Amino acid sequence: MVAGGSGRRFGGPKQFLQLAGRPVAAWSVAAARTVADGVVLVVPAGADDSDSGAPGPSTMGADRVVVGGSSRAGSVRAGLAAVPEDAAVIVVHDAARPLATPALFAAVVDAVRSDGADGAIPVLPLSDTLKRTSEGRVLSTVDRAGLATTQTPQAFVAARLRAAHRGAGEATDDAGLLELEGATVHTVPGDPRNLKLTRAEDLVVAEALMAGIDR
């Protein structure tokens, strides 16, 4: 569970703010718990310190809390180091997506276990027209056929995920690192309600969406 970001665009560590009576990260941990034997929560430096003002690890429900790195990939690697070596499937999720449902977690795990893929990710088809722009000018329209946006949770064969991170590469998601290794990554239908908290107003939207989600 990656919660190591500083929340610059949000204005602070969004993963510890209250959402419907619980910290944002606690919702994500609870959903992960429905498919996982154990949950590792990766937090920013200082967030595991009781003097930092952030909620203590015990309020999040994770089995282990570790300090992340200077990048998302670095934080995932910190979490991987705390995952038991005998784990067969590892799920990586952004704690800033507190509306991810148990059903979505189950879908990516089932895809890895039953489809023989190295990984599985939720995706949503693009609905907006895409433009390539530069300095305030439109350069061209991008064909959106075959393009999709990705979400977390993302599930992987543990050995393939560890191997992809062994080179200390960087990517915006873990599937990107596996793709560079030639791994097979399958897709499952994403959930349009699986909002990633990026800006302060997203918390208000998440509160409204939470009422309509079966948790």
C-alpha positions as protocol buffer text, in pm:
chain_id: "A"
residue {
  index: 1
  type: MET
  ca { x: 0 y: 0 z: 0 }
}
residue {
  index: 2
  type: VAL
  ca { x: 180 y: 309 z: -126 }
}
residue {
  index: 3
  type: ALA
  ca { x: 114 y: 615 z: 90 }
}
residue {
  index: 4
  type: GLY
  ca { x: 458 y: 771 z: 67 }
}
residue {
  index: 5
  type: GLY
  ca { x: 372 y: 1087 z: -124 }
}
residue {
  index: 6
  type: SER
  ca { x: 405 y: 1437 z: 18 }
}
residue {
  index: 7
  type: GLY
  ca { x: 79 y: 1558 z: -140 }
}
residue {
  index: 8
  type: ARG
  ca { x: 226 y: 1873 z: -297 }
}
residue {
  index: 9
  type: ARG
  ca { x: -67 y: 1928 z: -536 }
}
residue {
  index: 10
  type: PHE
  ca { x: -314 y: 1849 z: -259 }
}
residue {
  index: 11
  type: GLY
  ca { x: -154 y: 2085 z: -7 }
}
residue {
  index: 12
  type: GLY
  ca { x: -45 y: 1817 z: 241 }
}
residue {
  index: 13
  type: PRO
  ca { x: -38 y: 1441 z: 310 }
}
residue {
  index: 14
  type: LYS
  ca { x: -387 y: 1354 z: 182 }
}
residue {
  index: 15
  type: GLN
  ca { x: -350 y: 987 z: 277 }
}
residue {
  index: 16
  type: PHE
  ca { x: -398 y: 1069 z: 646 }
}
residue {
  index: 17
  type: LEU
  ca { x: -696 y: 1305 z: 616 }
}
residue {
  index: 18
  type: GLN
  ca { x: -1038 y: 1198 z: 738 }
}
residue {
  index: 19
  type: LEU
  ca { x: -1285 y: 1054 z: 486 }
}
residue {
  index: 20
  type: ALA
  ca { x: -1627 y: 941 z: 612 }
}
residue {
  index: 21
  type: GLY
  ca { x: -1490 y: 905 z: 966 }
}
residue {
  index: 22
  type: ARG
  ca { x: -1167 y: 718 z: 885 }
}
residue {
  index: 23
  type: PRO
  ca { x: -825 y: 816 z: 750 }
}
residue {
  index: 24
  type: VAL
  ca { x: -802 y: 788 z: 371 }
}
residue {
  index: 25
  type: ALA
  ca { x: -529 y: 523 z: 394 }
}
residue {
  index: 26
  type: ALA
  ca { x: -739 y: 314 z: 633 }
}
residue {
  index: 27
  type: TRP
  ca { x: -1008 y: 269 z: 366 }
}
residue {
  index: 28
  type: SER
  ca { x: -747 y: 143 z: 120 }
}
residue {
  index: 29
  type: VAL
  ca { x: -591 y: -92 z: 374 }
}
residue {
  index: 30
  type: ALA
  ca { x: -932 y: -237 z: 462 }
}
residue {
  index: 31
  type: ALA
  ca { x: -1013 y: -309 z: 97 }
}
residue {
  index: 32
  type: ALA
  ca { x: -671 y: -472 z: 42 }
}
residue {
  index: 33
  type: ARG
  ca { x: -727 y: -689 z: 347 }
}
residue {
  index: 34
  type: THR
  ca { x: -1012 y: -867 z: 167 }
}
residue {
  index: 35
  type: VAL
  ca { x: -765 y: -1041 z: -68 }
}
residue {
  index: 36
  type: ALA
  ca { x: -433 y: -1018 z: 118 }
}
residue {
  index: 37
  type: ASP
  ca { x: -279 y: -1229 z: 393 }
}
residue {
  index: 38
  type: GLY
  ca { x: -90 y: -920 z: 507 }
}
residue {
  index: 39
  type: VAL
  ca { x: -72 y: -549 z: 428 }
}
residue {
  index: 40
  type: VAL
  ca { x: 241 y: -331 z: 422 }
}
residue {
  index: 41
  type: LEU
  ca { x: 178 y: 43 z: 437 }
}
residue {
  index: 42
  type: VAL
  ca { x: 452 y: 269 z: 297 }
}
residue {
  index: 43
  type: VAL
  ca { x: 450 y: 618 z: 449 }
}
residue {
  index: 44
  type: PRO
  ca { x: 655 y: 937 z: 409 }
}
residue {
  index: 45
  type: ALA
  ca { x: 954 y: 994 z: 636 }
}
residue {
  index: 46
  type: GLY
  ca { x: 829 y: 1120 z: 972 }
}
residue {
  index: 47
  type: ALA
  ca { x: 476 y: 986 z: 933 }
}
residue {
  index: 48
  type: ASP
  ca { x: 563 y: 684 z: 1146 }
}
residue {
  index: 49
  type: ASP
  ca { x: 678 y: 917 z: 1424 }
}
residue {
  index: 50
  type: SER
  ca { x: 422 y: 984 z: 1695 }
}
residue {
  index: 51
  type: ASP
  ca { x: 554 y: 1341 z: 1723 }
}
residue {
  index: 52
  type: SER
  ca { x: 479 y: 1419 z: 1358 }
}
residue {
  index: 53
  type: GLY
  ca { x: 110 y: 1488 z: 1414 }
}
residue {
  index: 54
  type: ALA
  ca { x: 6 y: 1222 z: 1162 }
}
residue {
  index: 55
  type: PRO
  ca { x: -222 y: 937 z: 1273 }
}
residue {
  index: 56
  type: GLY
  ca { x: -29 y: 645 z: 1416 }
}
residue {
  index: 57
  type: PRO
  ca { x: 14 y: 322 z: 1215 }
}
residue {
  index: 58
  type: SER
  ca { x: -231 y: 138 z: 1440 }
}
residue {
  index: 59
  type: THR
  ca { x: -518 y: 351 z: 1308 }
}
residue {
  index: 60
  type: MET
  ca { x: -453 y: 233 z: 954 }
}
residue {
  index: 61
  type: GLY
  ca { x: -487 y: -141 z: 1014 }
}
residue {
  index: 62
  type: ALA
  ca { x: -168 y: -244 z: 832 }
}
residue {
  index: 63
  type: ASP
  ca { x: 55 y: -529 z: 948 }
}
residue {
  index: 64
  type: ARG
  ca { x: 378 y: -342 z: 874 }
}
residue {
  index: 65
  type: VAL
  ca { x: 454 y: 28 z: 828 }
}
residue {
  index: 66
  type: VAL
  ca { x: 774 y: 126 z: 647 }
}
residue {
  index: 67
  type: VAL
  ca { x: 920 y: 455 z: 528 }
}
residue {
  index: 68
  type: GLY
  ca { x: 913 y: 511 z: 151 }
}
residue {
  index: 69
  type: GLY
  ca { x: 1172 y: 644 z: -92 }
}
residue {
  index: 70
  type: SER
  ca { x: 1212 y: 965 z: -285 }
}
residue {
  index: 71
  type: SER
  ca { x: 995 y: 840 z: -575 }
}
residue {
  index: 72
  type: ARG
  ca { x: 691 y: 619 z: -618 }
}
residue {
  index: 73
  type: ALA
  ca { x: 905 y: 331 z: -746 }
}
residue {
  index: 74
  type: GLY
  ca { x: 1142 y: 376 z: -453 }
}
residue {
  index: 75
  type: SER
  ca { x: 849 y: 357 z: -213 }
}
residue {
  index: 76
  type: VAL
  ca { x: 723 y: 38 z: -376 }
}
residue {
  index: 77
  type: ARG
  ca { x: 1069 y: -114 z: -337 }
}
residue {
  index: 78
  type: ALA
  ca { x: 1067 y: -21 z: 33 }
}
residue {
  index: 79
  type: GLY
  ca { x: 736 y: -201 z: 66 }
}
residue {
  index: 80
  type: LEU
  ca { x: 857 y: -505 z: -129 }
}
residue {
  index: 81
  type: ALA
  ca { x: 1146 y: -546 z: 113 }
}
residue {
  index: 82
  type: ALA
  ca { x: 892 y: -595 z: 392 }
}
residue {
  index: 83
  type: VAL
  ca { x: 681 y: -853 z: 204 }
}
residue {
  index: 84
  type: PRO
  ca { x: 758 y: -1216 z: 299 }
}
residue {
  index: 85
  type: GLU
  ca { x: 964 y: -1400 z: 38 }
}
residue {
  index: 86
  type: ASP
  ca { x: 708 y: -1679 z: 14 }
}
residue {
  index: 87
  type: ALA
  ca { x: 434 y: -1446 z: -113 }
}
residue {
  index: 88
  type: ALA
  ca { x: 308 y: -1573 z: -451 }
}
residue {
  index: 89
  type: VAL
  ca { x: 106 y: -1270 z: -561 }
}
residue {
  index: 90
  type: ILE
  ca { x: 170 y: -909 z: -460 }
}
residue {
  index: 91
  type: VAL
  ca { x: -87 y: -633 z: -497 }
}
residue {
  index: 92
  type: VAL
  ca { x: 28 y: -271 z: -522 }
}
residue {
  index: 93
  type: HIS
  ca { x: -226 y: 0 z: -448 }
}
residue {
  index: 94
  type: ASP
  ca { x: -213 y: 377 z: -408 }
}
residue {
  index: 95
  type: ALA
  ca { x: -354 y: 467 z: -69 }
}
residue {
  index: 96
  type: ALA
  ca { x: -485 y: 787 z: -229 }
}
residue {
  index: 97
  type: ARG
  ca { x: -749 y: 572 z: -406 }
}
residue {
  index: 98
  type: PRO
  ca { x: -970 y: 500 z: -102 }
}
residue {
  index: 99
  type: LEU
  ca { x: -1276 y: 411 z: -311 }
}
residue {
  index: 100
  type: ALA
  ca { x: -1124 y: 99 z: -467 }
}
residue {
  index: 101
  type: THR
  ca { x: -1364 y: -183 z: -386 }
}
residue {
  index: 102
  type: PRO
  ca { x: -1295 y: -536 z: -264 }
}
residue {
  index: 103
  type: ALA
  ca { x: -1440 y: -654 z: -597 }
}
residue {
  index: 104
  type: LEU
  ca { x: -1172 y: -463 z: -789 }
}
residue {
  index: 105
  type: PHE
  ca { x: -897 y: -612 z: -571 }
}
residue {
  index: 106
  type: ALA
  ca { x: -1042 y: -958 z: -631 }
}
residue {
  index: 107
  type: ALA
  ca { x: -1060 y: -901 z: -1007 }
}
residue {
  index: 108
  type: VAL
  ca { x: -689 y: -825 z: -1050 }
}
residue {
  index: 109
  type: VAL
  ca { x: -580 y: -1107 z: -821 }
}
residue {
  index: 110
  type: ASP
  ca { x: -809 y: -1356 z: -997 }
}
residue {
  index: 111
  type: ALA
  ca { x: -674 y: -1244 z: -1337 }
}
residue {
  index: 112
  type: VAL
  ca { x: -317 y: -1323 z: -1230 }
}
residue {
  index: 113
  type: ARG
  ca { x: -407 y: -1656 z: -1075 }
}
residue {
  index: 114
  type: SER
  ca { x: -639 y: -1782 z: -1350 }
}
residue {
  index: 115
  type: ASP
  ca { x: -509 y: -1622 z: -1671 }
}
residue {
  index: 116
  type: GLY
  ca { x: -141 y: -1710 z: -1639 }
}
residue {
  index: 117
  type: ALA
  ca { x: -42 y: -1344 z: -1671 }
}
residue {
  index: 118
  type: ASP
  ca { x: 253 y: -1183 z: -1494 }
}
residue {
  index: 119
  type: GLY
  ca { x: 31 y: -897 z: -1387 }
}
residue {
  index: 120
  type: ALA
  ca { x: -318 y: -751 z: -1410 }
}
residue {
  index: 121
  type: ILE
  ca { x: -431 y: -389 z: -1395 }
}
residue {
  index: 122
  type: PRO
  ca { x: -768 y: -210 z: -1402 }
}
residue {
  index: 123
  type: VAL
  ca { x: -820 y: 21 z: -1701 }
}
residue {
  index: 124
  type: LEU
  ca { x: -1086 y: 261 z: -1825 }
}
residue {
  index: 125
  type: PRO
  ca { x: -1139 y: 353 z: -2191 }
}
residue {
  index: 126
  type: LEU
  ca { x: -1077 y: 717 z: -2279 }
}
residue {
  index: 127
  type: SER
  ca { x: -1392 y: 918 z: -2346 }
}
residue {
  index: 128
  type: ASP
  ca { x: -1246 y: 1264 z: -2407 }
}
residue {
  index: 129
  type: THR
  ca { x: -1086 y: 1387 z: -2727 }
}
residue {
  index: 130
  type: LEU
  ca { x: -708 y: 1410 z: -2691 }
}
residue {
  index: 131
  type: LYS
  ca { x: -501 y: 1698 z: -2827 }
}
residue {
  index: 132
  type: ARG
  ca { x: -124 y: 1734 z: -2848 }
}
residue {
  index: 133
  type: THR
  ca { x: -40 y: 2094 z: -2757 }
}
residue {
  index: 134
  type: SER
  ca { x: 263 y: 2320 z: -2720 }
}
residue {
  index: 135
  type: GLU
  ca { x: 288 y: 2673 z: -2581 }
}
residue {
  index: 136
  type: GLY
  ca { x: -88 y: 2727 z: -2590 }
}
residue {
  index: 137
  type: ARG
  ca { x: -137 y: 2595 z: -2944 }
}
residue {
  index: 138
  type: VAL
  ca { x: -300 y: 2274 z: -3066 }
}
residue {
  index: 139
  type: LEU
  ca { x: -57 y: 2068 z: -3273 }
}
residue {
  index: 140
  type: SER
  ca { x: -269 y: 1764 z: -3352 }
}
residue {
  index: 141
  type: THR
  ca { x: -552 y: 1537 z: -3244 }
}
residue {
  index: 142
  type: VAL
  ca { x: -442 y: 1208 z: -3093 }
}
residue {
  index: 143
  type: ASP
  ca { x: -623 y: 890 z: -3200 }
}
residue {
  index: 144
  type: ARG
  ca { x: -761 y: 746 z: -2877 }
}
residue {
  index: 145
  type: ALA
  ca { x: -834 y: 400 z: -3023 }
}
residue {
  index: 146
  type: GLY
  ca { x: -664 y: 141 z: -2804 }
}
residue {
  index: 147
  type: LEU
  ca { x: -576 y: 395 z: -2535 }
}
residue {
  index: 148
  type: ALA
  ca { x: -689 y: 363 z: -2175 }
}
residue {
  index: 149
  type: THR
  ca { x: -626 y: 516 z: -1836 }
}
residue {
  index: 150
  type: THR
  ca { x: -493 y: 289 z: -1562 }
}
residue {
  index: 151
  type: GLN
  ca { x: -581 y: 254 z: -1197 }
}
residue {
  index: 152
  type: THR
  ca { x: -466 y: 63 z: -894 }
}
residue {
  index: 153
  type: PRO
  ca { x: -486 y: -193 z: -736 }
}
residue {
  index: 154
  type: GLN
  ca { x: -245 y: -378 z: -964 }
}
residue {
  index: 155
  type: ALA
  ca { x: -161 y: -745 z: -898 }
}
residue {
  index: 156
  type: PHE
  ca { x: 157 y: -926 z: -1001 }
}
residue {
  index: 157
  type: VAL
  ca { x: 331 y: -1259 z: -976 }
}
residue {
  index: 158
  type: ALA
  ca { x: 564 y: -1179 z: -688 }
}
residue {
  index: 159
  type: ALA
  ca { x: 881 y: -1301 z: -856 }
}
residue {
  index: 160
  type: ARG
  ca { x: 815 y: -1093 z: -1169 }
}
residue {
  index: 161
  type: LEU
  ca { x: 744 y: -779 z: -968 }
}
residue {
  index: 162
  type: ARG
  ca { x: 1061 y: -820 z: -761 }
}
residue {
  index: 163
  type: ALA
  ca { x: 1265 y: -880 z: -1077 }
}
residue {
  index: 164
  type: ALA
  ca { x: 1122 y: -569 z: -1244 }
}
residue {
  index: 165
  type: HIS
  ca { x: 1224 y: -357 z: -946 }
}
residue {
  index: 166
  type: ARG
  ca { x: 1570 y: -510 z: -914 }
}
residue {
  index: 167
  type: GLY
  ca { x: 1714 y: -265 z: -1165 }
}
residue {
  index: 168
  type: ALA
  ca { x: 1593 y: 32 z: -958 }
}
residue {
  index: 169
  type: GLY
  ca { x: 1406 y: 171 z: -1258 }
}
residue {
  index: 170
  type: GLU
  ca { x: 1142 y: 444 z: -1249 }
}
residue {
  index: 171
  type: ALA
  ca { x: 788 y: 436 z: -1387 }
}
residue {
  index: 172
  type: THR
  ca { x: 455 y: 597 z: -1308 }
}
residue {
  index: 173
  type: ASP
  ca { x: 312 y: 254 z: -1225 }
}
residue {
  index: 174
  type: ASP
  ca { x: 450 y: -93 z: -1163 }
}
residue {
  index: 175
  type: ALA
  ca { x: 299 y: -236 z: -1480 }
}
residue {
  index: 176
  type: GLY
  ca { x: 527 y: -1 z: -1671 }
}
residue {
  index: 177
  type: LEU
  ca { x: 834 y: -163 z: -1519 }
}
residue {
  index: 178
  type: LEU
  ca { x: 707 y: -511 z: -1606 }
}
residue {
  index: 179
  type: GLU
  ca { x: 639 y: -401 z: -1962 }
}
residue {
  index: 180
  type: LEU
  ca { x: 1005 y: -303 z: -1996 }
}
residue {
  index: 181
  type: GLU
  ca { x: 1094 y: -658 z: -1891 }
}
residue {
  index: 182
  type: GLY
  ca { x: 871 y: -809 z: -2159 }
}
residue {
  index: 183
  type: ALA
  ca { x: 621 y: -940 z: -1904 }
}
residue {
  index: 184
  type: THR
  ca { x: 257 y: -1013 z: -1987 }
}
residue {
  index: 185
  type: VAL
  ca { x: 15 y: -773 z: -1822 }
}
residue {
  index: 186
  type: HIS
  ca { x: -358 y: -831 z: -1862 }
}
residue {
  index: 187
  type: THR
  ca { x: -636 y: -580 z: -1804 }
}
residue {
  index: 188
  type: VAL
  ca { x: -963 y: -591 z: -1612 }
}
residue {
  index: 189
  type: PRO
  ca { x: -1241 y: -332 z: -1626 }
}
residue {
  index: 190
  type: GLY
  ca { x: -1165 y: -39 z: -1399 }
}
residue {
  index: 191
  type: ASP
  ca { x: -1416 y: 148 z: -1186 }
}
residue {
  index: 192
  type: PRO
  ca { x: -1496 y: 510 z: -1276 }
}
residue {
  index: 193
  type: ARG
  ca { x: -1565 y: 576 z: -908 }
}
residue {
  index: 194
  type: ASN
  ca { x: -1211 y: 469 z: -816 }
}
residue {
  index: 195
  type: LEU
  ca { x: -1101 y: 830 z: -781 }
}
residue {
  index: 196
  type: LYS
  ca { x: -741 y: 921 z: -703 }
}
residue {
  index: 197
  type: LEU
  ca { x: -724 y: 1208 z: -455 }
}
residue {
  index: 198
  type: THR
  ca { x: -505 y: 1467 z: -625 }
}
residue {
  index: 199
  type: ARG
  ca { x: -652 y: 1805 z: -530 }
}
residue {
  index: 200
  type: ALA
  ca { x: -832 y: 1927 z: -218 }
}
residue {
  index: 201
  type: GLU
  ca { x: -1171 y: 1929 z: -391 }
}
residue {
  index: 202
  type: ASP
  ca { x: -1135 y: 1557 z: -468 }
}
residue {
  index: 203
  type: LEU
  ca { x: -1198 y: 1481 z: -101 }
}
residue {
  index: 204
  type: VAL
  ca { x: -1546 y: 1636 z: -129 }
}
residue {
  index: 205
  type: VAL
  ca { x: -1619 y: 1427 z: -438 }
}
residue {
  index: 206
  type: ALA
  ca { x: -1493 y: 1114 z: -262 }
}
residue {
  index: 207
  type: GLU
  ca { x: -1727 y: 1178 z: 31 }
}
residue {
  index: 208
  type: ALA
  ca { x: -2023 y: 1192 z: -209 }
}
residue {
  index: 209
  type: LEU
  ca { x: -1916 y: 880 z: -400 }
}
residue {
  index: 210
  type: MET
  ca { x: -1852 y: 682 z: -83 }
}
residue {
  index: 211
  type: ALA
  ca { x: -2224 y: 675 z: -8 }
}
residue {
  index: 212
  type: GLY
  ca { x: -2294 y: 477 z: -324 }
}
residue {
  index: 213
  type: ILE
  ca { x: -2017 y: 216 z: -297 }
}
residue {
  index: 214
  type: ASP
  ca { x: -2064 y: -126 z: -141 }
}
residue {
  index: 215
  type: ARG
  ca { x: -1772 y: -162 z: 101 }
}
